[in-house]
Tab-separated table of C-alpha atoms in Angstrom:
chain	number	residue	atom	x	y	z
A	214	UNK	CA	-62.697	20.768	13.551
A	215	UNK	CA	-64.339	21.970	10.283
A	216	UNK	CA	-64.447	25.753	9.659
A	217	UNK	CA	-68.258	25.967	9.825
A	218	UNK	CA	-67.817	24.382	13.300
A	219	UNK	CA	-65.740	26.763	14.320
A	220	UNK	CA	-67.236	29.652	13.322
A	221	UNK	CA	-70.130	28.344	15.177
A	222	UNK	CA	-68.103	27.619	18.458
A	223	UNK	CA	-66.587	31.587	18.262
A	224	UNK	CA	-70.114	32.960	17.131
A	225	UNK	CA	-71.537	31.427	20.429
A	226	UNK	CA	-68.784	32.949	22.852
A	227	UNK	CA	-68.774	36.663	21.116
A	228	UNK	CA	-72.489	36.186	21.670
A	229	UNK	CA	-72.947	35.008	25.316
A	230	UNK	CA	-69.743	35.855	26.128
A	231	UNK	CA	-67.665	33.987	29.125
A	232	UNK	CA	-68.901	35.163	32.943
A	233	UNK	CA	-66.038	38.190	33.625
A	234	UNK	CA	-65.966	39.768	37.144
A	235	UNK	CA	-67.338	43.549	37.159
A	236	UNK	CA	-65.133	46.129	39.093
A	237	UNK	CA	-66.384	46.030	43.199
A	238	UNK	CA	-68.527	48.823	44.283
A	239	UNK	CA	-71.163	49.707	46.933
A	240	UNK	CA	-74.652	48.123	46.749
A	241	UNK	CA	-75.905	51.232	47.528
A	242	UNK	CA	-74.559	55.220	46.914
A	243	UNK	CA	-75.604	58.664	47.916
A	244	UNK	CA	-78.515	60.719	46.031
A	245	UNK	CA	-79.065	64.768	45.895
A	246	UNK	CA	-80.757	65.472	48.875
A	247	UNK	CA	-78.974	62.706	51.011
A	248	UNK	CA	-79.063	64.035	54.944
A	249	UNK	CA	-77.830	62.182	57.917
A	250	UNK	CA	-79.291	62.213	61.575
A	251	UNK	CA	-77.349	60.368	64.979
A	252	UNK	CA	-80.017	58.117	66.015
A	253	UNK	CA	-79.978	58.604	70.473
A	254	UNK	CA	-82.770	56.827	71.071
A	255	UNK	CA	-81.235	53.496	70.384
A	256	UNK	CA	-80.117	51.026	70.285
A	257	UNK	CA	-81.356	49.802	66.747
A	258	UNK	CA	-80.717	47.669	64.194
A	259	UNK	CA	-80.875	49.416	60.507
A	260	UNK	CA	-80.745	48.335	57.379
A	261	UNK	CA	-82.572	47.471	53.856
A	262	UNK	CA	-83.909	44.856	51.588
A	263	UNK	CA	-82.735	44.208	48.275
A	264	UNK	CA	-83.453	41.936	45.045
A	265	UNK	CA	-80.169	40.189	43.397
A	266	UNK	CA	-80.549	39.841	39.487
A	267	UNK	CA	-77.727	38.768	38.743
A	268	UNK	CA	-75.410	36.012	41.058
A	269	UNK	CA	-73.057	38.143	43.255
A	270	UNK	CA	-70.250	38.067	45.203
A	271	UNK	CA	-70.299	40.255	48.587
A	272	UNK	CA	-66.185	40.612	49.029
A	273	UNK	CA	-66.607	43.964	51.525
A	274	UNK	CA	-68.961	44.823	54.239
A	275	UNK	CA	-68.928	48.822	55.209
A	276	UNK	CA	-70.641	51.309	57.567
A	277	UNK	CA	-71.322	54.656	56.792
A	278	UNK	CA	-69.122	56.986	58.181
A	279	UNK	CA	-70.521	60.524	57.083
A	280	UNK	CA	-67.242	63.330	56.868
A	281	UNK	CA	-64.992	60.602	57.313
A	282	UNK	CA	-63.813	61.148	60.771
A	283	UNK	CA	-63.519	57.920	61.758
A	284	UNK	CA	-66.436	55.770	63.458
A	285	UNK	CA	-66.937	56.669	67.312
A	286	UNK	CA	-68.840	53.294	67.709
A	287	UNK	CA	-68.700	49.869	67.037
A	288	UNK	CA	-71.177	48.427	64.206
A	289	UNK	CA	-71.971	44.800	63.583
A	290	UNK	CA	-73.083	44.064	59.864
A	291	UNK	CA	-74.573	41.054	57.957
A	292	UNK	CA	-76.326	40.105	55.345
A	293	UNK	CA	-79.013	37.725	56.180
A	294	UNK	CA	-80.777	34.946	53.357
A	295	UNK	CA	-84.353	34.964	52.647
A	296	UNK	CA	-84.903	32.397	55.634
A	297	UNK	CA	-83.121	34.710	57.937
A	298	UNK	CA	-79.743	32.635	58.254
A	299	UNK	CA	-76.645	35.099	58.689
A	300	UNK	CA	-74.094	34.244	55.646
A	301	UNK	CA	-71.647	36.764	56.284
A	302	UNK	CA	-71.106	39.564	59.153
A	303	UNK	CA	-68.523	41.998	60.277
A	304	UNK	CA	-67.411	44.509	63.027
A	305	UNK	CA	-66.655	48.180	61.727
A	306	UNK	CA	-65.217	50.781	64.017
A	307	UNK	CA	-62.496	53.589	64.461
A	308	UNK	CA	-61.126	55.095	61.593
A	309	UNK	CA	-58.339	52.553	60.857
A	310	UNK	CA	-60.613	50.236	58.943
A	311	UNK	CA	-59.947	51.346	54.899
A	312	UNK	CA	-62.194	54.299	54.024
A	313	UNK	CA	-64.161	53.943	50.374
A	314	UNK	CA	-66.153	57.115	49.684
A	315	UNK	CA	-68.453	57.311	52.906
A	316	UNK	CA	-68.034	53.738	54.271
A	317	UNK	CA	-65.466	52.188	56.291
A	318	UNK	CA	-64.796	49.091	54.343
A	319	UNK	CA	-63.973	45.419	55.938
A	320	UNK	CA	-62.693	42.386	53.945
A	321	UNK	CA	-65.030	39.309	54.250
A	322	UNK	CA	-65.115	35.979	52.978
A	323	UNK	CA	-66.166	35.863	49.595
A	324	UNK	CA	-69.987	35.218	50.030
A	325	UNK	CA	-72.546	34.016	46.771
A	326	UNK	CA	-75.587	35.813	46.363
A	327	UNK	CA	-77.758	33.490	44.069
A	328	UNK	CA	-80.250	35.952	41.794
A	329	UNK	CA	-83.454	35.550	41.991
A	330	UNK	CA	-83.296	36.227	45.654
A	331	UNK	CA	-84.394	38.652	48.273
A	332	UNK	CA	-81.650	39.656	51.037
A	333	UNK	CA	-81.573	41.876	53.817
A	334	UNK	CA	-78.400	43.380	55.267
A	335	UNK	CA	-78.629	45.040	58.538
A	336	UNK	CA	-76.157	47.020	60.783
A	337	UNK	CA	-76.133	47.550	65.080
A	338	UNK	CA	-76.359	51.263	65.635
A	339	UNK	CA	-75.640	51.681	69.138
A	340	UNK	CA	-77.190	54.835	69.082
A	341	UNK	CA	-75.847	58.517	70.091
A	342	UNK	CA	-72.572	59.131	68.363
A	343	UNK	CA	-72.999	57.795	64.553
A	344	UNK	CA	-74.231	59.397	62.166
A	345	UNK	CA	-77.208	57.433	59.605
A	346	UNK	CA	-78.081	58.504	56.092
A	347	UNK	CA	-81.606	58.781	55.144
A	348	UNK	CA	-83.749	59.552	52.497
A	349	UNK	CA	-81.002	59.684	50.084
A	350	UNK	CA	-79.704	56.839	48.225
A	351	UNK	CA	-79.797	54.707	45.171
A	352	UNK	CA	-78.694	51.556	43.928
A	353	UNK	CA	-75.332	51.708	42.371
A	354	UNK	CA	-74.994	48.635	40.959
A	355	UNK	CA	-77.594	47.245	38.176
A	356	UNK	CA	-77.356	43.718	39.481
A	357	UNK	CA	-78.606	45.042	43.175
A	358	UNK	CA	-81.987	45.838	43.277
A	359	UNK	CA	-83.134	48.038	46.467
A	360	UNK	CA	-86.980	47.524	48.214
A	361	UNK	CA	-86.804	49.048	50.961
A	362	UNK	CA	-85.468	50.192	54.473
A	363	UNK	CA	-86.046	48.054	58.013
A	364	UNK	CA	-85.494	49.559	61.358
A	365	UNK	CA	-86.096	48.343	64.472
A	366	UNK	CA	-85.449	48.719	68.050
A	367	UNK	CA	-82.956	45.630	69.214
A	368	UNK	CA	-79.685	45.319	71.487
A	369	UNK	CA	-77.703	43.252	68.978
A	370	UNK	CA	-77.787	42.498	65.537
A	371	UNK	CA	-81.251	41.491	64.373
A	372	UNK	CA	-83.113	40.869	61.222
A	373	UNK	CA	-86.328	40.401	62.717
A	374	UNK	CA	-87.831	43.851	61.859
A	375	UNK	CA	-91.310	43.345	60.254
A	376	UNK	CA	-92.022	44.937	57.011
A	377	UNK	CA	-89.613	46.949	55.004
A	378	UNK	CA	-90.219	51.084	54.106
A	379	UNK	CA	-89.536	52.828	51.194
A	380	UNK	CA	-87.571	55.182	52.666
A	381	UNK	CA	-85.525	55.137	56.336
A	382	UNK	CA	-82.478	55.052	57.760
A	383	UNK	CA	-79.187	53.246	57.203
A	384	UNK	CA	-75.397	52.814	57.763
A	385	UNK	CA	-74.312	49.021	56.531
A	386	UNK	CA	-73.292	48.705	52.860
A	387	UNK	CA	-71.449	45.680	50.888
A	388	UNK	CA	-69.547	45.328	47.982
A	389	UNK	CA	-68.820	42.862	45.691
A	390	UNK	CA	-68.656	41.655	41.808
A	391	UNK	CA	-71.293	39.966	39.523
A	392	UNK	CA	-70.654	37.865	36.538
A	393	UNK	CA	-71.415	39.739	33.328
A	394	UNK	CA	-70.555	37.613	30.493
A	395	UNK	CA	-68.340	39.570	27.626
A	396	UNK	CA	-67.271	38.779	24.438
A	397	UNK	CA	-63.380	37.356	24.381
A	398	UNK	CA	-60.957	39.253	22.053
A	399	UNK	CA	-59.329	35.951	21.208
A	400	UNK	CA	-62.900	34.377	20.353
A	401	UNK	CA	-63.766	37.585	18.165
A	402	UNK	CA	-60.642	37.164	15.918
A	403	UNK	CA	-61.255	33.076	15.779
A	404	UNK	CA	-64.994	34.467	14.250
A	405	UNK	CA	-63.404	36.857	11.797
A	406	UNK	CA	-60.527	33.737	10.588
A	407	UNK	CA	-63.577	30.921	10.603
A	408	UNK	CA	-65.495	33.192	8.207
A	409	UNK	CA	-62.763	34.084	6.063
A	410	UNK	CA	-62.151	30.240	5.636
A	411	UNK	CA	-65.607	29.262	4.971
A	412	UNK	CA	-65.916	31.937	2.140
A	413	UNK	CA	-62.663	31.000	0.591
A	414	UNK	CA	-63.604	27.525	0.397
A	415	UNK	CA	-67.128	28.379	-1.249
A	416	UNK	CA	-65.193	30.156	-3.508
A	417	UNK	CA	-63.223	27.338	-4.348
A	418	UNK	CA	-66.561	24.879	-5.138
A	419	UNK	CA	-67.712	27.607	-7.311
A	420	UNK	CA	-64.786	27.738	-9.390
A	421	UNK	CA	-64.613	23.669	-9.676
């Protein structure tokens, strides 16, 4: 391989990098003014819409569990594709599920969101003993894009809950990594080398 050709190969890796998985972390966190409420006129089904920008991989589904105690109630979760297939679901309950910050976290098959996308996850809330977050949250992760809550009434899991709100209650969260392409140490010095040996040999035609 010449040098100009490889300076040209590293140039393009340092540039668009190679895909890298981020670190795992809720979809969606806590804001200031975050309260919670026990829903007891249930049972519902609760959740939100969201936009993927980026391709993602949901690795943990979670249900809020507000002070930690443990959750008195079982909660179904899934994340349902624009069509309204279920791709990946769950059952959270007790407390000796792993806790991460406010959600009880559960291990799922590794499940692609493609970008470009609109999802909905949604969660079972029984009703009466569970307490729901609402008007207080954020996206947490750039690649996650929130639209809005859905809440319906429903005895099971459902994702048929009309039009999404900006604001409303929820419990279900998911976590996962995206690809974010970063420059490779190894392709940075391979750069710095393929440069140094295309000046030296310019140098060389000069003094010829």
């Amino acid at each position: 391989m010449s040098n100009r050709s490889i300076v040209a190969f590293a140039a393009a890796i340092v540039l668009f990098g190679t895909p890298t998985a981020a670190r795992a972390q809720w979809a969606i966190n806590t804001a200031p003014g975050a309260q919670t409420d026990v829903l007891t006129d249930g049972p519902w089904s609760i959740g939100y819409s969201f936009n993927v920008t980026t391709n993602f991989t949901v690795q943990r589904l979670g249900y809020l569990d507000w002070g930690n105690y443990g959750l008195l109630e079982s909660h179904d979760v899934g994340i349902f594709s624009p069509s309204g297939t279920l791709l990946v679901s769950g059952t959270l309950s007790g407390e000796n599920q792993a806790i991460d910050g406010l959600f009880r976290s559960l291990v799922v098959a590794p499940t692609l969101l493609v970008a470009g996308n609109n999802y909905r996850i949604m969660g079972f809330d029984p009703g009466g003993a569970d307490a729901v977050m609402f008007d207080g949250y954020v996206s947490s992760v750039p690649e996650i894009q929130y639209v809005g809550a859905a809440y319906c009434l429903s005895f099971s899991l459902s994702d048929s809950c009309g039009s999404y709100l900006p604001g409303g209650y929820f419990g279900p969260n998911f976590a996962g990594t995206s690809e974010v392409a970063t420059p490779e140490p190894a392709a940075i010095i391979l750069l710095a080398t393929g440069f140094v040996c295309v000046i030296g040999a310019a140098r060389r035609r000069r003094q010829v």
